[in-house]
Structure formats: structure tokens, C-alpha cells
Amino acid sequence: MKYTLRQLEIFVAISRAGSVSRACDQLALSQSAASTALIELEKQFDIQLFDRVGKSLRINEAGQQLLPKAVELLDRAREIERMLQGQQGYGNLKIGATLTVGNYLVTLLVAKFLQQYPQSHIQLQVQNTRTIVEQIANHTLDLGMIEGECNHPDIAVAPWIADELVIFAAPTHPLAQVAQTGKTIHKSDLLLQPWIVREKGSGTRETFDRAFKQDYSRLNITLELEHTEAIKRAVESGLGIGCISRLALKDAFRRGSLVPIENHSLQFHRNFYFLWHRQKYQTGGIRQFLAFCQAFTQGATRSDLIDIPAIA
């Protein structure tokens, strides 16, 4: 066999990092050693895997074809190594989750998974939907868990659990006081209010924009924030009304620090989804974590109805 696993490991690291220097930081290698390994791999097969653009490397079509196969081979090799060494657990998992899913559900799931399989190791990144999709497509993440939609041709999508956005306000807000009387809150009432919403590229913003599609130009969006907790604080302060997942508002509604503003004419239903690259090898760790998540949420019809016990 003309190539080595180390050569493939260096190729994958450079593909993900976009430069030899950044890949070397991850692999604890010198730049000369990494460059030599890549050059030897290309010379052995008379193939070019990257286009050289200044000091950066851009993976080309040949490299794109090799990348998923190299990642799969390395994943299988690591599983074999763990088996031969008699190691327990499921090794290293790289998981990406969007903010609502990550902050209010996946962090708990990861903690409970590691309690059950303490010799496993999980790297969890919390980003918006657009970023998670890009990282799955680039083989940077093993698994994604998102609240938005994904139509990338290279990514497999599996529904997980239903979720719903809800409009909310501070209890002293005029609309909250109207809602408490049982009167209907009309869409026209909502269009008059200042809104505090998530940023473009997030699944929450995508669902919000779709619900108000016919009247979007009339919305008074005064503040866009990247984090749901920041939106909650801003709404509590009386800056306007917001719209995020019921899951993220569960505790605030229970405490009474925020209150729901129901409007049944707007469609805020969506799903949480699992994502993985179609050519991604499903390691035992990935399969087990997926099954663990499904078992944890089994029986709940919506995300905010999941029975979430305290972590022991």
C-alpha cells in the first residue's frame, strides 16, 4: 500500500483548516513535516489534491472525492485501535448544535451520555444553523442537531422532535395585560410592536420570517441578537416583544418573569433535526448517541414537553 494513515490524517487536517500552518497546530507537527507528507502523497499517485492560492490551500475536485473516504478510513482505524487496546466508551465525538437545541437540550444529553459512558469524549459546538450545515458538509463535525431546515445535497436529514415558537413579552407589557383578560391578540396588534429577534442564518429567524411572510415589510424589528438569553433579558427590560422556542421559555413562563402572547393565526411549528454527511461512516459512538437522544425524548410530542430531570 503506497499511502499511510498518517498521510491521510495530514490531508484531512489541511482540508479542514485550509492551510498547512493551522493543520500543524492541530496535529502538533512541524510545517515542513506536514508539507512533505502531503507532497509525497500527491507524488506517489501523480495527483494534485489542492489548488495553491498564495499561502492558502483550497481543496480541489480530486481532494473533495478523497476527503469522505479518508475520513471514513481514519474513523474505522481509530475504532480498531480502541478495540485492540481494550478501551471502553465510544472515543471522540464532534457534535454541533444550534443555539436553542444546544443550550436547552443537547448540553443535558451530553452530560447524561458521559455519565453513562465516562470513557467517551465529546466536543460540542453551539452555532447557528448555517454554520452547523457548513461544518457537516466540510466533515468538520460528525453529527449536527439543528432547529432550522437543511437542503444541502450532501447532507442526510432525520427529524427528531417537534418544536414550536411562541411570542412573548414582559408581564407589564400592554399586550400581556390584554392577553390576561382573554381578549384576542390580532396580527395587526403585533405589527405595531417593536420586535427583538434572532439573527439571520438561525433556524429560529427562518421560522419567524416564514410566519410573517405576507406582512414582513410591516414588521418593526428594532434589535437582532445572536443568543436567546439576550433576547429574553431585552424583552424583560421592556424593549419590545420577542419570538423564540417554547423550550427556551419554559422556566421563565413558570416563574412569571415572561408571559406568552398567543396568536393562533401564525404558524410557528417546526422540527428539530439530526444531520450527518451522506458519505460519513457511522461509528459506534455516533449510532449510540443518536439512539440515546431518541430514547431520551421518546413519548414527548413537543420539545418543551420533554421530561428533563436534574443531572445527578
Short mmCIF file of C-alpha atoms in Angstrom, two decimals:
data_model
loop_
_atom_site.label_atom_id
_atom_site.label_comp_id
_atom_site.label_asym_id
_atom_site.label_seq_id
_atom_site.Cartn_x
_atom_site.Cartn_y
_atom_site.Cartn_z
CA MET A 1 0.00 0.00 0.00
CA LYS A 2 1.56 3.28 -1.13
CA TYR A 3 -0.12 5.62 1.37
CA THR A 4 -0.13 5.71 5.17
CA LEU A 5 -2.81 6.61 7.69
CA ARG A 6 -0.59 9.48 8.82
CA GLN A 7 -0.58 10.94 5.30
CA LEU A 8 -4.37 10.74 5.19
CA GLU A 9 -4.62 12.31 8.64
CA ILE A 10 -2.50 15.25 7.47
CA PHE A 11 -4.53 15.57 4.26
CA VAL A 12 -7.81 15.68 6.23
CA ALA A 13 -6.43 18.22 8.72
CA ILE A 14 -5.26 20.52 5.92
CA SER A 15 -8.62 20.13 4.13
CA ARG A 16 -10.48 21.26 7.22
CA ALA A 17 -8.08 24.01 8.23
CA GLY A 18 -7.41 25.45 4.77
CA SER A 19 -3.69 25.87 5.43
CA VAL A 20 -0.69 23.79 6.46
CA SER A 21 0.16 26.03 9.42
CA ARG A 22 -3.30 25.74 11.02
CA ALA A 23 -3.33 21.98 10.41
CA CYS A 24 0.06 21.69 12.13
CA ASP A 25 -1.34 23.38 15.24
CA GLN A 26 -3.98 20.65 15.44
CA LEU A 27 -1.58 17.78 14.76
CA ALA A 28 1.42 19.06 16.76
CA LEU A 29 3.63 18.71 13.65
CA SER A 30 6.19 20.99 12.08
CA GLN A 31 5.15 22.70 8.84
CA SER A 32 7.98 21.03 6.97
CA ALA A 33 6.86 17.56 8.10
CA ALA A 34 3.23 18.20 7.13
CA SER A 35 4.14 19.74 3.77
CA THR A 36 6.49 16.87 2.99
CA ALA A 37 3.83 14.28 3.82
CA LEU A 38 1.28 15.99 1.56
CA ILE A 39 3.75 16.39 -1.32
CA GLU A 40 4.77 12.72 -1.05
CA LEU A 41 1.11 11.61 -1.09
CA GLU A 42 0.43 13.62 -4.23
CA LYS A 43 3.65 12.45 -5.95
CA GLN A 44 3.02 8.79 -5.17
CA PHE A 45 -0.23 8.89 -7.14
CA ASP A 46 0.62 11.71 -9.57
CA ILE A 47 -2.39 13.70 -8.39
CA GLN A 48 -2.99 17.22 -7.07
CA LEU A 49 -5.41 17.41 -4.15
CA PHE A 50 -5.27 21.17 -3.52
CA ASP A 51 -5.09 24.34 -5.56
CA ARG A 52 -2.34 26.60 -4.22
CA VAL A 53 -3.60 30.17 -3.82
CA GLY A 54 -0.89 32.30 -2.23
CA LYS A 55 -0.14 30.76 1.15
CA SER A 56 -3.52 29.04 1.40
CA LEU A 57 -4.63 25.68 0.02
CA ARG A 58 -8.05 25.14 -1.49
CA ILE A 59 -9.20 21.57 -1.82
CA ASN A 60 -9.96 20.76 -5.48
CA GLU A 61 -12.34 18.23 -7.07
CA ALA A 62 -9.93 15.31 -6.64
CA GLY A 63 -9.43 16.24 -2.99
CA GLN A 64 -13.19 16.52 -2.46
CA GLN A 65 -13.62 13.00 -3.78
CA LEU A 66 -10.92 11.66 -1.48
CA LEU A 67 -11.97 13.54 1.68
CA PRO A 68 -15.03 11.49 2.79
CA LYS A 69 -13.24 8.20 2.06
CA ALA A 70 -10.17 9.34 4.01
CA VAL A 71 -12.32 10.45 6.96
CA GLU A 72 -14.16 7.12 6.94
CA LEU A 73 -10.92 5.12 6.85
CA LEU A 74 -9.46 7.13 9.74
CA ASP A 75 -12.66 6.69 11.79
CA ARG A 76 -12.58 2.94 11.22
CA ALA A 77 -8.87 2.81 12.08
CA ARG A 78 -9.49 4.61 15.37
CA GLU A 79 -12.27 2.17 16.24
CA ILE A 80 -9.95 -0.74 15.56
CA GLU A 81 -7.22 0.82 17.69
CA ARG A 82 -9.60 1.33 20.61
CA MET A 83 -10.80 -2.26 20.32
CA LEU A 84 -7.26 -3.64 20.25
CA GLN A 85 -6.33 -1.54 23.27
CA GLY A 86 -9.39 -2.76 25.15
CA GLN A 87 -10.71 0.75 25.68
CA GLN A 88 -14.28 1.30 26.86
CA GLY A 89 -16.62 4.09 25.77
CA TYR A 90 -17.03 5.48 22.28
CA GLY A 91 -13.95 7.61 21.69
CA ASN A 92 -14.17 11.15 20.38
CA LEU A 93 -17.42 12.60 19.01
CA LYS A 94 -17.63 16.02 17.38
CA ILE A 95 -21.18 17.32 17.67
CA GLY A 96 -22.61 20.63 16.53
CA ALA A 97 -25.92 22.03 17.75
CA THR A 98 -27.84 25.21 17.07
CA LEU A 99 -28.43 27.58 19.96
CA THR A 100 -31.89 26.50 21.11
CA VAL A 101 -31.18 22.79 20.72
CA GLY A 102 -27.68 23.09 22.13
CA ASN A 103 -28.27 25.33 25.13
CA TYR A 104 -31.56 23.87 26.34
CA LEU A 105 -31.36 20.19 25.39
CA VAL A 106 -28.09 18.86 23.96
CA THR A 107 -25.89 20.06 26.84
CA LEU A 108 -28.03 17.97 29.18
CA LEU A 109 -27.95 14.98 26.82
CA VAL A 110 -24.16 15.17 26.50
CA ALA A 111 -23.78 15.31 30.28
CA LYS A 112 -26.02 12.27 30.81
CA PHE A 113 -24.32 10.37 27.95
CA LEU A 114 -20.90 10.94 29.52
CA GLN A 115 -22.24 9.82 32.88
CA GLN A 116 -23.26 6.53 31.26
CA TYR A 117 -20.14 6.21 29.08
CA PRO A 118 -17.44 8.06 31.07
CA GLN A 119 -14.55 7.00 28.84
CA SER A 120 -16.07 8.74 25.84
CA HIS A 121 -15.08 12.26 24.83
CA ILE A 122 -17.43 14.79 23.22
CA GLN A 123 -16.63 18.13 21.60
CA LEU A 124 -19.81 20.21 21.41
CA GLN A 125 -20.02 23.37 19.32
CA VAL A 126 -23.07 25.65 19.58
CA GLN A 127 -23.57 27.78 16.45
CA ASN A 128 -26.39 28.91 14.19
CA THR A 129 -27.93 26.62 11.57
CA ARG A 130 -25.94 27.98 8.64
CA THR A 131 -22.61 27.34 10.40
CA ILE A 132 -23.55 23.82 11.53
CA VAL A 133 -24.57 22.87 7.97
CA GLU A 134 -21.26 24.19 6.59
CA GLN A 135 -19.25 22.23 9.16
CA ILE A 136 -21.14 18.98 8.45
CA ALA A 137 -20.59 19.47 4.70
CA ASN A 138 -16.87 20.04 5.35
CA HIS A 139 -16.58 16.88 7.51
CA THR A 140 -15.56 19.02 10.48
CA LEU A 141 -18.42 17.62 12.60
CA ASP A 142 -19.63 14.04 12.97
CA LEU A 143 -23.21 14.95 13.79
CA GLY A 144 -25.39 18.05 13.76
CA MET A 145 -28.57 18.83 15.70
CA ILE A 146 -30.45 21.83 14.36
CA GLU A 147 -33.73 23.73 14.64
CA GLY A 148 -33.73 25.06 11.08
CA GLU A 149 -34.11 23.41 7.70
CA CYS A 150 -31.31 21.93 5.64
CA ASN A 151 -31.46 21.26 1.91
CA HIS A 152 -27.77 20.59 1.28
CA PRO A 153 -27.44 17.77 -1.29
CA ASP A 154 -24.56 16.09 0.58
CA ILE A 155 -26.25 16.04 3.98
CA ALA A 156 -28.72 13.48 5.34
CA VAL A 157 -31.53 14.90 7.48
CA ALA A 158 -33.61 12.95 10.01
CA PRO A 159 -36.46 14.51 12.03
CA TRP A 160 -36.09 14.31 15.80
CA ILE A 161 -38.85 16.07 17.73
CA ALA A 162 -41.44 18.78 17.11
CA ASP A 163 -40.83 22.30 18.37
CA GLU A 164 -42.86 25.49 18.42
CA LEU A 165 -42.02 29.17 18.65
CA VAL A 166 -44.11 31.45 20.83
CA ILE A 167 -44.44 35.23 21.02
CA PHE A 168 -43.69 36.55 24.49
CA ALA A 169 -43.47 39.78 26.46
CA ALA A 170 -42.76 41.16 29.90
CA PRO A 171 -45.78 40.78 32.22
CA THR A 172 -46.12 44.57 32.37
CA HIS A 173 -46.31 44.94 28.59
CA PRO A 174 -49.69 46.27 27.31
CA LEU A 175 -50.21 43.19 25.09
CA ALA A 176 -49.57 40.90 28.07
CA GLN A 177 -52.23 42.69 30.05
CA VAL A 178 -54.67 42.39 27.14
CA ALA A 179 -53.91 38.68 26.84
CA GLN A 180 -54.63 38.18 30.55
CA THR A 181 -58.18 39.46 30.02
CA GLY A 182 -58.76 36.70 27.46
CA LYS A 183 -59.11 39.09 24.52
CA THR A 184 -57.70 38.02 21.14
CA ILE A 185 -54.36 39.47 20.08
CA HIS A 186 -54.58 40.17 16.35
CA LYS A 187 -51.73 40.20 13.88
CA SER A 188 -52.30 43.91 13.36
CA ASP A 189 -51.59 44.45 17.08
CA LEU A 190 -48.30 42.59 16.73
CA LEU A 191 -47.18 44.59 13.69
CA LEU A 192 -47.32 47.78 15.75
CA GLN A 193 -44.83 46.48 18.33
CA PRO A 194 -41.01 46.76 18.38
CA TRP A 195 -39.53 43.28 17.91
CA ILE A 196 -36.36 41.70 19.31
CA VAL A 197 -35.43 38.66 17.22
CA ARG A 198 -32.65 36.22 16.37
CA GLU A 199 -30.09 36.97 13.66
CA LYS A 200 -30.35 35.95 10.00
CA GLY A 201 -28.96 32.46 9.40
CA SER A 202 -30.57 30.98 12.52
CA GLY A 203 -33.35 28.40 12.35
CA THR A 204 -35.48 30.46 14.74
CA ARG A 205 -35.27 33.52 12.49
CA GLU A 206 -36.11 31.39 9.46
CA THR A 207 -39.33 30.14 11.12
CA PHE A 208 -40.21 33.65 12.33
CA ASP A 209 -39.72 35.20 8.88
CA ARG A 210 -41.80 32.48 7.24
CA ALA A 211 -44.70 33.01 9.68
CA PHE A 212 -44.80 36.75 8.89
CA LYS A 213 -44.02 36.34 5.20
CA GLN A 214 -47.10 38.22 3.95
CA ASP A 215 -46.53 41.16 6.32
CA TYR A 216 -42.76 41.08 6.72
CA SER A 217 -42.21 44.58 5.34
CA ARG A 218 -44.52 45.98 8.04
CA LEU A 219 -42.63 44.42 10.95
CA ASN A 220 -40.78 46.79 13.27
CA ILE A 221 -37.61 44.81 14.02
CA THR A 222 -35.57 47.06 16.28
CA LEU A 223 -32.96 44.62 17.62
CA GLU A 224 -31.32 41.42 16.34
CA LEU A 225 -29.35 39.24 18.78
CA GLU A 226 -27.40 36.01 18.45
CA HIS A 227 -28.43 34.47 21.78
CA THR A 228 -31.85 33.55 23.12
CA GLU A 229 -30.91 34.53 26.68
CA ALA A 230 -30.03 38.03 25.48
CA ILE A 231 -33.41 38.27 23.75
CA LYS A 232 -35.17 37.19 26.94
CA ARG A 233 -33.31 39.81 29.00
CA ALA A 234 -34.11 42.55 26.48
CA VAL A 235 -37.81 41.64 26.47
CA GLU A 236 -37.86 41.51 30.29
CA SER A 237 -36.43 45.04 30.25
CA GLY A 238 -39.38 46.27 28.22
CA LEU A 239 -37.57 46.93 24.93
CA GLY A 240 -40.19 45.07 22.91
CA ILE A 241 -41.65 41.63 22.27
CA GLY A 242 -39.84 38.51 21.08
CA CYS A 243 -40.44 35.12 19.50
CA ILE A 244 -38.34 32.05 20.33
CA SER A 245 -38.85 28.37 21.17
CA ARG A 246 -41.23 27.41 23.98
CA LEU A 247 -38.43 25.16 25.20
CA ALA A 248 -36.21 28.19 25.86
CA LEU A 249 -39.05 29.95 27.71
CA LYS A 250 -40.22 27.05 29.86
CA ASP A 251 -38.62 28.25 33.11
CA ALA A 252 -39.39 31.94 32.51
CA PHE A 253 -43.08 31.18 31.94
CA ARG A 254 -43.15 29.09 35.12
CA ARG A 255 -41.57 31.92 37.13
CA GLY A 256 -43.80 34.55 35.54
CA SER A 257 -40.88 36.77 34.51
CA LEU A 258 -42.13 36.48 30.91
CA VAL A 259 -45.60 35.64 29.57
CA PRO A 260 -46.84 34.13 26.28
CA ILE A 261 -48.75 36.21 23.74
CA GLU A 262 -50.82 33.65 21.86
CA ASN A 263 -51.88 34.19 18.26
CA HIS A 264 -53.30 31.12 16.55
CA SER A 265 -53.29 32.60 13.05
CA LEU A 266 -49.48 32.45 12.85
CA GLN A 267 -47.75 29.14 12.11
CA PHE A 268 -44.71 28.70 14.34
CA HIS A 269 -44.41 24.91 14.14
CA ARG A 270 -41.12 23.29 13.15
CA ASN A 271 -38.89 20.31 13.97
CA PHE A 272 -35.51 19.65 15.48
CA TYR A 273 -33.35 17.55 13.14
CA PHE A 274 -30.29 15.32 13.15
CA LEU A 275 -27.74 15.93 10.36
CA TRP A 276 -24.77 13.96 9.07
CA HIS A 277 -22.81 13.83 5.84
CA ARG A 278 -24.25 11.24 3.45
CA GLN A 279 -20.79 9.71 2.99
CA LYS A 280 -19.96 9.81 6.70
CA TYR A 281 -19.08 6.48 8.31
CA GLN A 282 -21.44 5.92 11.25
CA THR A 283 -19.14 4.93 14.09
CA GLY A 284 -20.45 3.05 17.10
CA GLY A 285 -20.32 6.30 19.06
CA ILE A 286 -22.48 8.18 16.56
CA ARG A 287 -25.05 5.38 16.43
CA GLN A 288 -25.18 5.10 20.21
CA PHE A 289 -25.54 8.86 20.73
CA LEU A 290 -28.38 9.03 18.19
CA ALA A 291 -30.17 6.16 19.91
CA PHE A 292 -29.56 7.80 23.31
CA CYS A 293 -31.16 11.07 22.13
CA GLN A 294 -34.16 9.28 20.63
CA ALA A 295 -34.72 7.29 23.81
CA PHE A 296 -34.45 10.40 25.98
CA THR A 297 -37.18 12.26 24.08
CA GLN A 298 -39.42 9.25 23.41
CA GLY A 299 -43.03 9.90 24.36
CA ALA A 300 -42.78 13.71 24.21
CA THR A 301 -44.85 15.29 21.45
CA ARG A 302 -43.00 18.63 21.58
CA SER A 303 -39.64 19.85 22.85
CA ASP A 304 -40.97 21.82 25.82
CA LEU A 305 -42.91 18.74 26.99
CA ILE A 306 -39.77 16.62 27.41
CA ASP A 307 -39.35 15.42 30.97
CA ILE A 308 -35.98 16.92 31.85
CA PRO A 309 -34.76 15.63 35.23
CA ALA A 310 -31.94 17.21 37.18
CA ILE A 311 -28.46 15.88 36.45
CA ALA A 312 -27.29 13.61 39.28
#
